[in-house]
Amino acid sequence: MQDRDTADAGSANDDASSSFADDLIESVLPDAADTDRRRRNRKVLISVGWVVVSSLVLFLLTKSIDWLTSEHDARVTSEADDKVDREGPAFSASVRQDTEYPEASLYNAPFSDQEKRQILGPRPDLGPFDKAHGARSVFYSDVWHASTRSEWWGYSEAWLADLISDRQAALVINGMRMKGVRCTPAKANTVIITHGEGEGSYSGMLFDVTRSTSTPLITGSDEQHYGEPYFAHKKIDLGNGATPGGLRIQVTSGTKDCTWKAFEVTYVDSDGTHTQDITNNGKHFAVHGIAEHPKQVYEFTVTGMAECGPLERGRYECPGW
């Protein structure tokens, strides 16, 4: 009797569970309601499957849209950053004239007989004479070197340029020229050589205005290609964390005095080829030559000052040579 009561209770529970499931399915999945339990279960599985597939498709579609949007946003941001990076000058240049260890001094007028008597002899003090005559300190070692093949034994003046770029992108300087050059016959007709010929030269570049204002030559006695076009063998890397570049620029004008507006630099970056000027702190650059036929030449050696004889083409001959 007890077993039958238990069976009846279980049957009642099953009917209650079935009734609850039917009610749940009818309220949640009305399309799956069916008196036939097998058909109902199949409909439930199909409905659930569609829900899962739809959710997966929606998830993937959302992720795809996010990825495409992120890629577009990243590209737009990168392009904006590149545009900002390229705004303004590609580099800055701090320029100063090199006056350390000059090798000669130029004067616009010859010394008088009285002045000659004062300067000739053992180790005279040239300071007062330099100030009175407006002496200009110059260099000659690289100009006179056989590799440069200069037509005249002229003199050079030099500038030290520190080149710095804070750009994230790399750029390469691959050319330089003198911009807006104007020349007149040199005024200086007297020179005092203060260092003996054969002194060491300086690494950098040399513009010889008598031949070209757009092709600088390599200088430096230790350089393999001394006297050859600078940018045929060298370049200057800036930006992208590159070490700032220091450059010594010499200019010789032979028998002319010349001025120019700027050194125009050519550089290449990811956006193509561009130019930028190196200026002289708001002033024109100027270089001074020696007259074609100098009037006086002196040589200052360890033993004192000696007067030399001017020769053709800017050369000279000193006693004891």
Short mmCIF file of C-alpha atoms in Angstrom, two decimals:
data_model
loop_
_atom_site.label_atom_id
_atom_site.label_comp_id
_atom_site.label_asym_id
_atom_site.label_seq_id
_atom_site.Cartn_x
_atom_site.Cartn_y
_atom_site.Cartn_z
CA MET A 1 0.00 0.00 0.00
CA GLN A 2 2.85 2.29 0.85
CA ASP A 3 4.56 1.62 -2.50
CA ARG A 4 1.50 2.56 -4.41
CA ASP A 5 1.17 5.77 -2.43
CA THR A 6 4.83 6.56 -3.20
CA ALA A 7 4.31 5.88 -6.90
CA ASP A 8 1.25 8.06 -6.96
CA ALA A 9 3.22 10.83 -5.23
CA GLY A 10 6.08 10.52 -7.82
CA SER A 11 3.61 10.63 -10.66
CA ALA A 12 2.05 13.72 -9.19
CA ASN A 13 5.48 15.35 -8.90
CA ASP A 14 6.32 14.47 -12.53
CA ASP A 15 3.01 15.93 -13.66
CA ALA A 16 3.72 19.06 -11.62
CA SER A 17 7.26 19.35 -13.07
CA SER A 18 5.98 18.78 -16.57
CA SER A 19 3.25 21.33 -16.04
CA PHE A 20 5.85 23.83 -14.71
CA ALA A 21 8.17 23.18 -17.71
CA ASP A 22 5.25 23.60 -20.09
CA ASP A 23 4.32 26.88 -18.45
CA LEU A 24 7.95 28.09 -18.53
CA ILE A 25 8.45 27.15 -22.17
CA GLU A 26 5.15 28.71 -23.14
CA SER A 27 6.08 31.98 -21.43
CA VAL A 28 9.76 32.13 -22.55
CA LEU A 29 9.58 30.24 -25.86
CA PRO A 30 5.92 30.29 -26.93
CA ASP A 31 6.85 28.99 -30.38
CA ALA A 32 8.27 25.82 -28.76
CA ALA A 33 5.09 24.92 -26.81
CA ASP A 34 3.72 21.57 -27.84
CA THR A 35 1.74 18.76 -26.19
CA ASP A 36 4.16 16.31 -27.72
CA ARG A 37 7.21 16.35 -25.48
CA ARG A 38 9.65 15.23 -28.22
CA ARG A 39 8.55 17.92 -30.64
CA ARG A 40 8.66 20.40 -27.81
CA ASN A 41 12.24 19.44 -26.85
CA ARG A 42 13.34 19.66 -30.48
CA LYS A 43 11.80 23.09 -30.80
CA VAL A 44 13.52 24.17 -27.57
CA LEU A 45 16.91 22.96 -28.83
CA ILE A 46 16.42 24.71 -32.15
CA SER A 47 15.38 27.95 -30.44
CA VAL A 48 18.30 27.81 -28.00
CA GLY A 49 20.66 27.05 -30.87
CA TRP A 50 19.46 30.09 -32.79
CA VAL A 51 19.90 32.22 -29.70
CA VAL A 52 23.50 30.98 -29.27
CA VAL A 53 24.36 31.45 -32.94
CA SER A 54 22.77 34.90 -33.03
CA SER A 55 24.66 35.92 -29.88
CA LEU A 56 27.96 34.66 -31.36
CA VAL A 57 27.37 36.48 -34.65
CA LEU A 58 26.49 39.67 -32.78
CA PHE A 59 29.62 39.32 -30.62
CA LEU A 60 31.88 38.81 -33.63
CA LEU A 61 30.24 41.69 -35.51
CA THR A 62 30.72 43.99 -32.54
CA LYS A 63 34.39 43.00 -32.21
CA SER A 64 34.96 43.50 -35.95
CA ILE A 65 33.46 46.97 -35.80
CA ASP A 66 35.60 47.78 -32.75
CA TRP A 67 38.73 46.50 -34.55
CA LEU A 68 38.00 48.47 -37.72
CA THR A 69 37.22 51.57 -35.70
CA SER A 70 40.36 51.16 -33.60
CA GLU A 71 42.50 50.70 -36.72
CA HIS A 72 40.98 53.79 -38.30
CA ASP A 73 41.40 55.81 -35.10
CA ALA A 74 45.03 54.65 -34.78
CA ARG A 75 45.73 55.59 -38.39
CA VAL A 76 44.12 59.00 -37.96
CA THR A 77 46.06 59.54 -34.72
CA SER A 78 49.32 58.47 -36.39
CA GLU A 79 48.73 60.79 -39.34
CA ALA A 80 47.93 63.64 -36.96
CA ASP A 81 51.08 62.92 -34.94
CA ASP A 82 53.17 62.82 -38.14
CA LYS A 83 51.66 66.12 -39.25
CA VAL A 84 52.44 67.74 -35.91
CA ASP A 85 55.95 66.21 -36.00
CA ARG A 86 56.60 67.81 -39.40
CA GLU A 87 55.31 71.22 -38.40
CA GLY A 88 57.91 73.94 -37.92
CA PRO A 89 61.63 73.70 -38.78
CA ALA A 90 63.07 70.23 -39.29
CA PHE A 91 66.09 71.17 -37.16
CA SER A 92 67.64 74.08 -35.32
CA ALA A 93 71.14 75.39 -35.99
CA SER A 94 73.27 77.27 -33.49
CA VAL A 95 76.02 79.09 -35.42
CA ARG A 96 79.13 80.87 -34.20
CA GLN A 97 82.29 81.98 -35.97
CA ASP A 98 85.42 79.99 -35.25
CA THR A 99 88.18 82.34 -34.11
CA GLU A 100 90.28 79.86 -32.16
CA TYR A 101 93.88 79.26 -33.30
CA PRO A 102 93.87 81.51 -36.39
CA GLU A 103 96.70 80.97 -38.85
CA ALA A 104 96.97 84.47 -40.33
CA SER A 105 95.72 88.05 -39.99
CA LEU A 106 94.55 90.26 -42.86
CA TYR A 107 94.88 94.06 -43.02
CA ASN A 108 93.36 96.51 -45.48
CA ALA A 109 96.39 98.81 -45.52
CA PRO A 110 100.14 98.17 -45.46
CA PHE A 111 102.20 99.06 -42.41
CA SER A 112 104.10 102.34 -42.47
CA ASP A 113 107.89 102.39 -42.26
CA GLN A 114 107.66 103.34 -38.59
CA GLU A 115 105.23 100.49 -37.88
CA LYS A 116 107.46 98.06 -39.76
CA ARG A 117 110.39 98.99 -37.55
CA GLN A 118 108.24 98.25 -34.52
CA ILE A 119 106.93 94.88 -35.65
CA LEU A 120 110.07 93.47 -37.27
CA GLY A 121 112.32 91.74 -34.80
CA PRO A 122 111.96 89.26 -31.95
CA ARG A 123 108.39 88.51 -30.80
CA PRO A 124 106.64 91.88 -31.12
CA ASP A 125 103.28 92.57 -29.49
CA LEU A 126 100.80 92.70 -32.36
CA GLY A 127 97.76 93.52 -30.24
CA PRO A 128 97.89 97.32 -30.68
CA PHE A 129 98.53 96.97 -34.43
CA ASP A 130 95.68 94.50 -34.88
CA LYS A 131 93.27 96.85 -33.12
CA ALA A 132 94.45 99.94 -35.02
CA HIS A 133 94.26 98.25 -38.43
CA GLY A 134 91.07 96.21 -37.88
CA ALA A 135 92.83 92.86 -38.31
CA ARG A 136 90.72 89.88 -39.37
CA SER A 137 91.74 86.42 -38.20
CA VAL A 138 91.70 83.75 -40.93
CA PHE A 139 92.78 80.18 -41.66
CA TYR A 140 94.76 78.81 -44.57
CA SER A 141 95.78 75.17 -44.03
CA ASP A 142 92.83 73.54 -45.81
CA VAL A 143 92.77 76.16 -48.57
CA TRP A 144 96.40 75.61 -49.44
CA HIS A 145 96.22 71.83 -49.32
CA ALA A 146 96.92 70.26 -52.72
CA SER A 147 93.74 68.16 -52.53
CA THR A 148 91.49 71.23 -52.70
CA ARG A 149 93.15 72.43 -55.94
CA SER A 150 92.40 76.09 -55.15
CA GLU A 151 93.46 78.47 -57.88
CA TRP A 152 94.64 81.15 -55.46
CA TRP A 153 96.52 80.94 -52.21
CA GLY A 154 93.64 82.59 -50.44
CA TYR A 155 92.47 82.35 -46.87
CA SER A 156 89.33 81.03 -45.23
CA GLU A 157 86.98 81.94 -42.43
CA ALA A 158 85.01 79.28 -40.58
CA TRP A 159 81.75 78.77 -38.70
CA LEU A 160 80.77 76.08 -36.22
CA ALA A 161 77.19 74.86 -36.59
CA ASP A 162 75.44 72.64 -34.04
CA LEU A 163 72.49 70.91 -35.73
CA ILE A 164 69.72 69.50 -33.52
CA SER A 165 66.35 67.96 -34.44
CA ASP A 166 63.63 66.98 -31.97
CA ARG A 167 61.56 65.20 -34.60
CA GLN A 168 60.45 61.64 -33.95
CA ALA A 169 60.92 60.75 -37.61
CA ALA A 170 64.39 60.49 -39.14
CA LEU A 171 65.72 62.97 -41.70
CA VAL A 172 68.98 63.10 -43.67
CA ILE A 173 70.88 66.21 -44.78
CA ASN A 174 72.36 65.42 -48.18
CA GLY A 175 73.19 68.81 -49.68
CA MET A 176 74.18 72.39 -48.89
CA ARG A 177 74.81 75.58 -50.86
CA MET A 178 75.60 79.23 -50.22
CA LYS A 179 72.52 81.36 -50.87
CA GLY A 180 72.56 84.91 -52.27
CA VAL A 181 76.33 85.31 -52.75
CA ARG A 182 77.71 88.76 -53.67
CA CYS A 183 81.42 89.50 -54.13
CA THR A 184 83.71 92.48 -54.66
CA PRO A 185 87.53 92.70 -55.07
CA ALA A 186 89.28 91.98 -51.77
CA LYS A 187 90.39 95.03 -49.79
CA ALA A 188 93.09 93.32 -47.74
CA ASN A 189 96.56 93.81 -49.21
CA THR A 190 98.68 92.97 -46.19
CA VAL A 191 98.94 89.67 -44.32
CA ILE A 192 100.81 88.36 -41.31
CA ILE A 193 101.21 84.58 -41.25
CA THR A 194 101.12 83.48 -37.63
CA HIS A 195 101.47 79.69 -38.05
CA GLY A 196 103.96 77.91 -40.24
CA GLU A 197 102.71 76.11 -43.33
CA GLY A 198 101.88 72.47 -42.74
CA GLU A 199 99.78 72.89 -39.60
CA GLY A 200 97.03 70.32 -39.08
CA SER A 201 93.69 70.85 -40.80
CA TYR A 202 90.14 70.60 -39.48
CA SER A 203 87.49 68.00 -40.26
CA GLY A 204 84.45 69.49 -41.90
CA MET A 205 83.68 71.10 -45.25
CA LEU A 206 85.09 73.89 -47.40
CA PHE A 207 83.28 76.12 -49.90
CA ASP A 208 85.60 77.62 -52.52
CA VAL A 209 83.59 80.55 -53.90
CA THR A 210 86.01 80.90 -56.82
CA ARG A 211 84.79 77.54 -58.16
CA SER A 212 81.40 76.62 -56.69
CA THR A 213 78.94 77.88 -54.08
CA SER A 214 76.96 74.64 -54.12
CA THR A 215 79.59 71.89 -53.82
CA PRO A 216 81.43 71.87 -50.49
CA LEU A 217 84.63 69.83 -50.24
CA ILE A 218 85.75 67.46 -47.49
CA THR A 219 88.45 68.83 -45.18
CA GLY A 220 90.60 67.17 -42.54
CA SER A 221 94.04 65.71 -43.03
CA ASP A 222 92.87 62.33 -41.74
CA GLU A 223 89.95 62.10 -44.16
CA GLN A 224 90.17 59.48 -46.90
CA HIS A 225 88.42 61.68 -49.46
CA TYR A 226 90.10 64.98 -48.59
CA GLY A 227 89.26 67.62 -51.21
CA GLU A 228 86.40 65.64 -52.79
CA PRO A 229 82.71 66.72 -52.76
CA TYR A 230 81.41 66.39 -49.23
CA PHE A 231 77.98 64.92 -49.92
CA ALA A 232 79.34 62.40 -52.40
CA HIS A 233 80.76 60.52 -49.41
CA LYS A 234 79.00 61.87 -46.33
CA LYS A 235 75.55 62.71 -44.97
CA ILE A 236 74.19 64.12 -41.73
CA ASP A 237 71.54 62.07 -39.88
CA LEU A 238 69.11 63.92 -37.60
CA GLY A 239 65.82 63.15 -35.83
CA ASN A 240 64.63 59.80 -34.46
CA GLY A 241 66.96 60.14 -31.47
CA ALA A 242 70.08 60.67 -33.61
CA THR A 243 73.05 62.37 -31.96
CA PRO A 244 73.10 66.14 -32.70
CA GLY A 245 75.49 66.95 -35.54
CA GLY A 246 78.41 69.34 -35.18
CA LEU A 247 79.78 70.79 -38.41
CA ARG A 248 82.69 73.11 -39.23
CA ILE A 249 82.07 75.09 -42.41
CA GLN A 250 85.00 76.91 -44.02
CA VAL A 251 84.62 79.41 -46.85
CA THR A 252 87.40 80.80 -49.03
CA SER A 253 86.91 83.53 -51.61
CA GLY A 254 90.39 83.84 -53.12
CA THR A 255 90.86 87.46 -54.18
CA LYS A 256 87.28 88.53 -53.36
CA ASP A 257 85.36 89.76 -50.34
CA CYS A 258 81.99 88.01 -50.31
CA THR A 259 78.74 88.08 -48.38
CA TRP A 260 75.77 85.69 -48.51
CA LYS A 261 72.38 85.35 -46.87
CA ALA A 262 72.46 81.79 -45.59
CA PHE A 263 73.59 78.21 -46.08
CA GLU A 264 70.63 76.48 -47.72
CA VAL A 265 70.42 72.87 -46.57
CA THR A 266 68.70 70.10 -48.54
CA TYR A 267 67.26 67.25 -46.48
CA VAL A 268 65.14 64.17 -47.12
CA ASP A 269 62.45 62.67 -44.87
CA SER A 270 59.52 60.30 -45.35
CA ASP A 271 57.57 63.12 -46.98
CA GLY A 272 60.15 63.89 -49.70
CA THR A 273 62.95 66.43 -50.28
CA HIS A 274 62.94 69.84 -48.59
CA THR A 275 65.20 72.82 -47.92
CA GLN A 276 65.91 74.88 -44.81
CA ASP A 277 68.28 77.79 -44.21
CA ILE A 278 71.09 78.05 -41.68
CA THR A 279 71.38 81.75 -40.88
CA ASN A 280 73.94 83.84 -39.05
CA ASN A 281 71.78 85.03 -36.14
CA GLY A 282 69.97 87.55 -38.34
CA LYS A 283 73.08 88.86 -40.09
CA HIS A 284 74.68 88.10 -43.44
CA PHE A 285 77.71 85.84 -43.52
CA ALA A 286 80.94 87.45 -44.78
CA VAL A 287 84.35 86.16 -45.84
CA HIS A 288 87.45 88.18 -46.72
CA GLY A 289 90.06 87.38 -49.32
CA ILE A 290 93.47 88.78 -50.14
CA ALA A 291 94.17 91.25 -52.96
CA GLU A 292 95.42 89.67 -56.17
CA HIS A 293 98.71 91.54 -55.73
CA PRO A 294 99.40 91.95 -51.99
CA LYS A 295 101.65 94.82 -50.93
CA GLN A 296 103.14 93.32 -47.76
CA VAL A 297 103.54 89.81 -46.37
CA TYR A 298 105.04 88.97 -42.99
CA GLU A 299 105.72 85.70 -41.23
CA PHE A 300 105.59 85.42 -37.46
CA THR A 301 107.79 82.52 -36.33
CA VAL A 302 109.36 81.35 -33.08
CA THR A 303 112.35 83.59 -33.78
CA GLY A 304 110.31 86.72 -34.48
CA MET A 305 108.75 88.62 -37.36
CA ALA A 306 110.24 88.55 -40.85
CA GLU A 307 109.17 90.42 -43.97
CA CYS A 308 108.50 88.29 -47.03
CA GLY A 309 108.30 89.13 -50.71
CA PRO A 310 104.85 88.91 -52.36
CA LEU A 311 104.75 86.75 -55.50
CA GLU A 312 102.19 86.20 -58.24
CA ARG A 313 98.90 84.42 -57.59
CA GLY A 314 98.89 85.31 -53.91
CA ARG A 315 102.05 83.40 -53.04
CA TYR A 316 105.08 84.82 -51.28
CA GLU A 317 108.71 84.06 -50.50
CA CYS A 318 110.34 84.56 -47.12
CA PRO A 319 114.04 84.85 -46.14
CA GLY A 320 115.64 81.52 -45.30
CA TRP A 321 113.31 79.42 -47.48
#
